[in-house]
Each structure stands twice: as structure tokens, then as C-alpha cells.
């Protein structure tokens, strides 16, 4: 029960995108504080473009983290809330664009370690990522295992705000 209530309290808004020399910076505005991510534009171009498309289209607007598993992941990108603060709030599904090609073996390989962001996908379908993402709260290298069809594509890392992640751990 603790993880469910904590997840609902972690509201976020992907607010700013800035292109830096190393990669695009995305800022998550959360109740517990801000997190800044550097996205791996050069190594995971399809994944980063997909993520940026959701941000720029406003589909992540008023989104919240719907899954928190301490010492594992915090996940979002699936649900926004409308009419927040009123008598009739509603939770909707993020309208999904078509799924993208899994880029695990494209460019440099990044492991699912603490502070990285990766795309969530459906069951065992390697090429099923759409809008949902997760931030690793631990070293989850088992998510890199090709023999189990995991291959969750890491496409960025926290560059500022790990104190927020430590609260969620």
C-alpha cells in the first residue's frame, strides 16, 4: 500500500527541453523536487525523438507517476489527471503514438543502473514501447538481458536531482 500511495503523490510535469552539447536536457517538476535528465540524442535517436514528441505535444501534461516500487523503479508516462483540485478529477490514458523500434543495440549500450531513464514496453514484445518510461531507483542490470527479451532501452540519465530519487528509494 505504501508504494501505491507514494506513487500517486509523485505528480510530475515535463517542463523544459533544452539542447545541450551532450544531449537534450529534460526537466521533471515533481512534488518532491525537480529532476534534470540528459537524453542520449546521438545514441538513441528514435527513442529520444519519441519521448520529446510526447512532451512537445502536451501528452505528458499533468501526468503523474503511476508506479513506484522502492529500490526498483518509478514509472510514468501513461496517465494524466484532468480537473485536478475540483470535485470531479479524472485520470485518463495518454493517447499513444505507434510503438517504436527497440534501440537497445543502436549506438552505445547503456545499462539500467540507478538514475537512468528507460522506456517501458508491453510484456515480451521487444518493439512495443510507446509513451511509458521508468527511472531506475537501483542497479537493475537484469533488464539488459537479451536472453530473456528484456532489453529495456536506456535513453538518458539524471544529471541533477538525485536527492529526489533517494527519497523514492
XYZ file of N, CA and C in Angstrom, residues 13-168:
468
model
N 5.489 17.041 -14.185
C 5.250 17.757 -15.415
C 6.591 17.875 -16.093
N 6.683 17.355 -17.286
C 7.910 17.522 -18.045
C 7.850 18.934 -18.598
N 8.689 19.791 -18.090
C 8.515 21.206 -18.326
C 9.386 21.768 -19.422
N 10.672 21.575 -19.321
C 11.584 22.254 -20.226
C 12.429 21.276 -21.018
N 12.658 21.614 -22.255
C 13.605 20.886 -23.084
C 14.643 21.877 -23.562
N 15.900 21.569 -23.353
C 16.992 22.401 -23.831
C 18.013 21.492 -24.483
N 18.519 21.907 -25.629
C 19.563 21.125 -26.257
C 20.898 21.596 -25.707
N 21.663 20.679 -25.212
C 22.995 20.963 -24.683
C 24.010 20.306 -25.606
N 25.281 20.565 -25.379
C 26.327 19.963 -26.194
C 26.286 18.451 -26.157
N 25.994 17.876 -25.013
C 25.999 16.424 -24.866
C 24.672 15.813 -25.281
N 23.576 16.458 -25.011
C 22.256 15.923 -25.344
C 21.178 16.845 -24.821
N 19.957 16.558 -25.186
C 18.822 17.349 -24.735
C 18.637 17.185 -23.234
N 18.308 18.285 -22.568
C 18.015 18.242 -21.137
C 16.502 18.323 -20.950
N 15.962 17.410 -20.169
C 14.537 17.414 -19.836
C 14.409 17.608 -18.337
N 13.507 18.467 -17.927
C 13.306 18.733 -16.512
C 11.957 18.182 -16.065
N 11.992 17.372 -15.026
C 10.782 16.832 -14.417
C 10.490 17.700 -13.197
N 9.302 18.300 -13.153
C 8.890 19.084 -11.990
C 8.039 18.167 -11.139
N 8.542 17.789 -9.973
C 7.840 16.838 -9.115
C 7.507 17.483 -7.779
N 6.540 16.936 -7.107
C 6.140 17.423 -5.794
C 7.343 17.410 -4.843
N 8.171 16.392 -4.951
C 9.314 16.233 -4.051
C 10.543 17.034 -4.476
N 10.499 17.659 -5.642
C 11.626 18.425 -6.158
C 11.798 18.165 -7.642
N 12.740 18.866 -8.241
C 12.975 18.745 -9.675
C 14.073 17.731 -9.967
N 13.949 17.101 -11.116
C 14.975 16.193 -11.621
C 15.316 16.660 -13.029
N 16.602 16.750 -13.326
C 17.036 17.078 -14.678
C 17.696 15.858 -15.286
N 17.301 15.557 -16.523
C 17.810 14.403 -17.257
C 18.537 14.871 -18.500
N 19.657 14.243 -18.782
C 20.304 14.401 -20.077
C 19.847 13.227 -20.928
N 19.312 13.526 -22.109
C 18.846 12.479 -23.014
C 19.941 12.157 -24.030
N 20.028 10.905 -24.417
C 21.078 10.430 -25.319
C 20.633 10.526 -26.776
N 20.535 11.757 -27.273
C 20.072 12.025 -28.646
C 20.885 11.270 -29.700
N 22.199 11.279 -29.557
C 23.076 10.683 -30.570
C 22.982 9.161 -30.601
N 22.871 8.545 -29.445
C 22.896 7.088 -29.365
C 21.528 6.431 -29.481
N 20.489 7.099 -29.064
C 19.132 6.526 -29.074
C 18.169 7.517 -29.734
N 18.415 7.872 -31.011
C 17.648 8.953 -31.642
C 16.148 8.690 -31.758
N 15.729 7.493 -32.087
C 14.298 7.198 -32.231
C 13.607 7.290 -30.874
N 14.247 6.744 -29.851
C 13.666 6.747 -28.511
C 13.554 8.167 -27.974
N 14.617 8.955 -28.116
C 14.593 10.342 -27.632
C 13.572 11.157 -28.418
N 13.520 10.992 -29.735
C 12.537 11.740 -30.536
C 11.112 11.374 -30.125
N 10.874 10.098 -29.838
C 9.566 9.655 -29.381
C 9.204 10.339 -28.055
N 10.126 10.314 -27.098
C 9.917 10.930 -25.788
C 9.647 12.429 -25.944
N 10.443 13.097 -26.769
C 10.282 14.536 -26.984
C 8.950 14.841 -27.679
N 8.520 13.955 -28.546
C 7.235 14.146 -29.230
C 6.086 14.176 -28.218
N 6.139 13.294 -27.223
C 5.103 13.300 -26.185
C 5.159 14.592 -25.369
N 6.357 15.046 -25.062
C 6.499 16.292 -24.297
C 5.964 17.463 -25.103
N 6.457 17.599 -26.334
C 6.101 18.755 -27.157
C 4.625 18.778 -27.539
N 3.994 17.619 -27.634
C 2.569 17.560 -27.981
C 1.677 17.855 -26.777
N 2.266 17.875 -25.575
C 1.487 18.110 -24.357
C 0.841 16.857 -23.787
N 1.154 15.700 -24.342
C 0.525 14.460 -23.867
C 0.997 14.051 -22.478
N 2.152 14.565 -22.048
C 2.616 14.288 -20.687
C 2.146 15.354 -19.701
N 1.481 16.394 -20.202
C 0.992 17.483 -19.348
C 0.082 16.917 -18.260
N 0.301 17.331 -17.039
C -0.483 16.903 -15.880
C -0.390 15.404 -15.622
N 0.717 14.807 -16.066
C 0.929 13.386 -15.820
C 1.414 13.137 -14.408
N 1.365 11.900 -14.003
C 1.848 11.535 -12.677
C 2.487 10.158 -12.757
N 3.311 9.865 -11.782
C 3.939 8.553 -11.699
C 2.918 7.582 -11.144
N 2.611 6.560 -11.915
C 1.565 5.628 -11.515
C 2.111 4.353 -10.888
N 3.422 4.218 -10.873
C 4.022 3.011 -10.286
C 5.302 3.396 -9.558
N 5.383 3.004 -8.312
C 6.596 3.189 -7.527
C 6.880 1.885 -6.799
N 8.005 1.295 -7.112
C 8.469 0.097 -6.420
C 9.808 0.477 -5.803
N 9.853 0.712 -4.483
C 11.106 1.119 -3.845
C 12.246 0.171 -4.190
N 13.418 0.743 -4.383
C 14.629 0.006 -4.777
C 14.484 -0.703 -6.110
N 13.566 -0.235 -6.955
C 13.424 -0.778 -8.297
C 13.201 0.367 -9.286
N 11.946 0.830 -9.454
C 11.655 1.876 -10.434
C 10.525 2.787 -9.973
N 10.489 3.971 -10.580
C 9.316 4.838 -10.553
C 8.932 5.001 -12.019
N 7.645 4.787 -12.326
C 7.204 4.749 -13.717
C 6.130 5.779 -13.966
N 6.175 6.380 -15.150
C 5.176 7.363 -15.555
C 4.980 7.333 -17.056
N 4.299 8.356 -17.556
C 4.078 8.470 -18.984
C 2.821 7.785 -19.475
N 2.013 7.277 -18.580
C 0.826 6.547 -19.010
C -0.484 7.251 -18.759
N -0.498 8.155 -17.753
C -1.774 8.712 -17.316
C -1.659 10.173 -16.899
N -2.478 11.048 -17.457
C -2.608 12.409 -16.950
C -3.882 12.525 -16.110
N -3.925 13.554 -15.288
C -5.122 13.820 -14.483
C -5.711 15.147 -14.959
N -7.001 15.153 -15.186
C -7.678 16.393 -15.568
C -8.546 16.864 -14.403
N -8.875 18.113 -14.428
C -9.745 18.734 -13.408
C -9.182 18.531 -11.999
N -7.859 18.560 -11.896
C -7.195 18.425 -10.596
C -7.669 19.541 -9.668
N -7.905 19.216 -8.416
C -8.326 20.212 -7.434
C -9.807 20.556 -7.497
N -10.568 19.808 -8.285
C -12.010 20.045 -8.365
C -12.752 18.849 -7.761
N -14.061 18.925 -7.783
C -14.877 17.827 -7.256
C -14.969 16.658 -8.237
N -14.491 16.865 -9.470
C -14.605 15.785 -10.459
C -13.295 15.545 -11.218
N -12.235 15.190 -10.489
C -10.979 14.888 -11.197
C -11.132 13.589 -11.993
N -10.353 13.471 -13.049
C -10.414 12.253 -13.869
C -9.004 11.853 -14.279
N -8.763 10.554 -14.272
C -7.498 10.012 -14.745
C -7.761 9.404 -16.120
N -6.964 9.822 -17.093
C -7.124 9.373 -18.474
C -5.901 8.562 -18.901
N -6.003 7.900 -20.026
C -4.837 7.270 -20.646
C -4.164 8.293 -21.541
N -2.835 8.284 -21.573
C -2.118 9.117 -22.526
C -2.410 8.558 -23.919
N -2.900 9.384 -24.841
C -3.102 8.888 -26.204
C -1.729 8.509 -26.786
N -1.584 7.260 -27.147
C -0.277 6.756 -27.570
C -0.064 6.901 -29.070
N 1.145 7.274 -29.421
C 1.591 7.203 -30.810
C 1.942 5.736 -31.081
N 2.171 5.371 -32.337
C 2.567 3.981 -32.625
C 3.848 3.603 -31.874
N 3.987 2.319 -31.578
C 5.177 1.848 -30.859
C 6.426 2.046 -31.720
N 7.550 2.118 -31.019
C 8.826 2.407 -31.688
C 9.721 1.171 -31.715
N 10.707 1.224 -32.570
C 11.697 0.159 -32.683
C 12.615 0.200 -31.467
N 12.884 -0.952 -30.902
C 13.779 -1.056 -29.751
C 15.212 -0.745 -30.191
N 15.835 0.236 -29.560
C 17.187 0.677 -29.921
C 18.256 0.181 -28.947
N 17.997 -0.892 -28.249
C 18.977 -1.387 -27.282
C 20.349 -1.589 -27.931
N 20.386 -2.123 -29.141
C 21.653 -2.409 -29.822
C 22.071 -1.314 -30.792
N 21.465 -0.134 -30.694
C 21.829 1.004 -31.537
C 22.743 1.923 -30.729
N 23.812 2.409 -31.339
C 24.736 3.315 -30.641
C 25.377 2.634 -29.451
N 25.829 3.456 -28.512
C 26.420 2.894 -27.294
C 25.343 2.200 -26.482
N 25.724 1.148 -25.792
C 24.779 0.440 -24.917
C 24.866 1.022 -23.519
N 23.722 1.330 -22.968
C 23.645 1.857 -21.612
C 22.877 0.861 -20.765
N 23.348 0.624 -19.583
C 22.736 -0.338 -18.686
C 21.690 0.334 -17.803
N 20.713 -0.433 -17.380
C 19.661 0.034 -16.476
C 20.213 0.101 -15.056
N 20.924 1.182 -14.778
C 21.513 1.385 -13.458
C 20.827 2.582 -12.800
N 21.081 2.754 -11.517
C 20.495 3.836 -10.730
C 20.597 5.174 -11.468
N 19.469 5.865 -11.551
C 19.443 7.208 -12.113
C 19.285 7.275 -13.617
N 19.073 6.146 -14.291
C 18.847 6.188 -15.732
C 17.348 6.107 -16.013
N 16.970 6.605 -17.184
C 15.586 6.539 -17.630
C 15.520 5.602 -18.826
N 14.500 4.760 -18.854
C 14.338 3.790 -19.924
C 12.872 3.733 -20.334
N 12.635 3.188 -21.512
C 11.269 3.020 -21.993
C 10.674 1.729 -21.447
N 9.426 1.812 -21.009
C 8.678 0.619 -20.614
C 8.104 0.014 -21.893
N 7.799 -1.254 -21.843
C 7.196 -1.903 -23.005
C 6.207 -2.957 -22.537
N 5.456 -3.498 -23.455
C 4.426 -4.475 -23.124
C 4.999 -5.881 -23.111
N 4.795 -6.577 -22.007
C 5.183 -7.979 -21.896
C 6.505 -8.316 -22.555
N 6.511 -9.338 -23.365
C 7.725 -9.797 -24.017
C 7.951 -9.210 -25.392
N 7.145 -8.244 -25.810
C 7.300 -7.653 -27.139
C 8.381 -6.588 -27.112
N 9.510 -6.907 -27.708
C 10.667 -6.010 -27.694
C 10.357 -4.652 -28.311
N 9.544 -4.599 -29.349
C 9.264 -3.354 -30.070
C 7.889 -2.785 -29.728
N 7.563 -2.714 -28.440
C 6.229 -2.259 -28.037
C 6.221 -0.965 -27.225
N 7.354 -0.294 -27.080
C 7.404 0.945 -26.292
C 6.610 2.054 -26.984
N 5.819 2.772 -26.184
C 5.083 3.924 -26.710
C 5.353 5.126 -25.815
N 4.492 5.374 -24.824
C 4.601 6.583 -24.002
C 5.219 6.359 -22.631
N 5.156 5.147 -22.099
C 5.566 4.948 -20.710
C 7.073 4.762 -20.570
N 7.600 5.347 -19.503
C 9.030 5.329 -19.200
C 9.172 5.000 -17.725
N 10.402 4.685 -17.332
C 10.668 4.482 -15.909
C 12.074 4.967 -15.586
N 12.234 5.386 -14.331
C 13.545 5.787 -13.815
C 13.994 4.692 -12.866
N 15.198 4.202 -13.091
C 15.758 3.141 -12.248
C 16.164 3.704 -10.892
N 15.641 3.108 -9.830
C 15.976 3.503 -8.455
C 17.037 2.583 -7.855
N 17.547 1.661 -8.656
C 18.590 0.714 -8.238
C 19.313 0.258 -9.493
N 20.363 -0.522 -9.313
C 21.063 -1.113 -10.447
C 20.266 -2.330 -10.907
N 19.504 -2.150 -11.977
C 18.600 -3.175 -12.500
C 19.164 -3.776 -13.791
N 20.396 -4.222 -13.736
C 21.056 -4.715 -14.947
C 20.383 -5.951 -15.532
N 19.564 -6.652 -14.762
C 18.833 -7.798 -15.304
C 17.875 -7.353 -16.411
N 17.544 -6.054 -16.470
C 16.679 -5.535 -17.530
C 17.409 -5.396 -18.863
N 18.717 -5.680 -18.867
C 19.527 -5.626 -20.083
C 19.691 -7.002 -20.723
N 19.044 -8.017 -20.188
C 19.306 -9.400 -20.582
C 18.638 -9.770 -21.896
N 19.452 -9.986 -22.927
C 18.932 -10.349 -24.255
C 18.260 -11.712 -24.240
N 18.766 -12.627 -23.448
C 18.214 -13.989 -23.452
C 16.834 -14.068 -22.813
N 16.394 -13.022 -22.125
C 15.044 -13.017 -21.553
C 14.138 -12.020 -22.281
N 14.639 -11.435 -23.377
C 13.895 -10.464 -24.171
C 13.558 -9.197 -23.380
N 14.352 -8.916 -22.350
C 14.100 -7.690 -21.601
C 14.499 -6.485 -22.443
N 15.764 -6.219 -22.590
C 16.249 -5.157 -23.462
C 15.476 -3.845 -23.327
N 15.383 -3.347 -22.105
C 14.727 -2.065 -21.865
C 15.717 -0.961 -22.207
N 15.363 -0.116 -23.160
C 16.272 0.874 -23.726
C 16.469 2.064 -22.799
N 17.683 2.213 -22.294
C 18.064 3.391 -21.519
C 18.346 4.509 -22.517
N 17.691 5.669 -22.313
C 17.877 6.774 -23.249
C 18.248 8.088 -22.560
N 18.622 8.020 -21.289
C 19.044 9.215 -20.580
C 19.440 8.911 -19.152
N 19.952 9.936 -18.478
C 20.379 9.773 -17.086
C 20.147 11.062 -16.316
N 19.950 10.916 -15.023
C 19.797 12.071 -14.143
C 21.133 12.797 -14.058
N 21.098 14.103 -14.259
C 22.296 14.924 -14.077
C 22.148 15.868 -12.893
N 20.914 16.010 -12.403
C 20.665 16.852 -11.234
C 19.353 16.408 -10.598
N 19.362 16.242 -9.268
C 18.145 15.895 -8.560
C 18.111 14.475 -8.027
N 19.270 13.867 -7.860
C 19.268 12.509 -7.307
C 18.729 12.483 -5.885
N 18.719 13.627 -5.203
C 18.130 13.669 -3.859
C 16.651 13.269 -3.905
N 15.951 13.621 -4.993
C 14.555 13.224 -5.155
C 14.468 11.701 -5.314
N 15.357 11.146 -6.123
C 15.374 9.697 -6.301
C 15.660 8.987 -4.984
N 16.548 9.546 -4.185
C 16.884 8.918 -2.900
C 15.676 8.902 -1.962
N 14.810 9.900 -2.048
C 13.585 9.910 -1.248
C 12.677 8.771 -1.676
N 12.612 8.517 -2.993
C 11.741 7.468 -3.531
C 12.281 6.061 -3.271
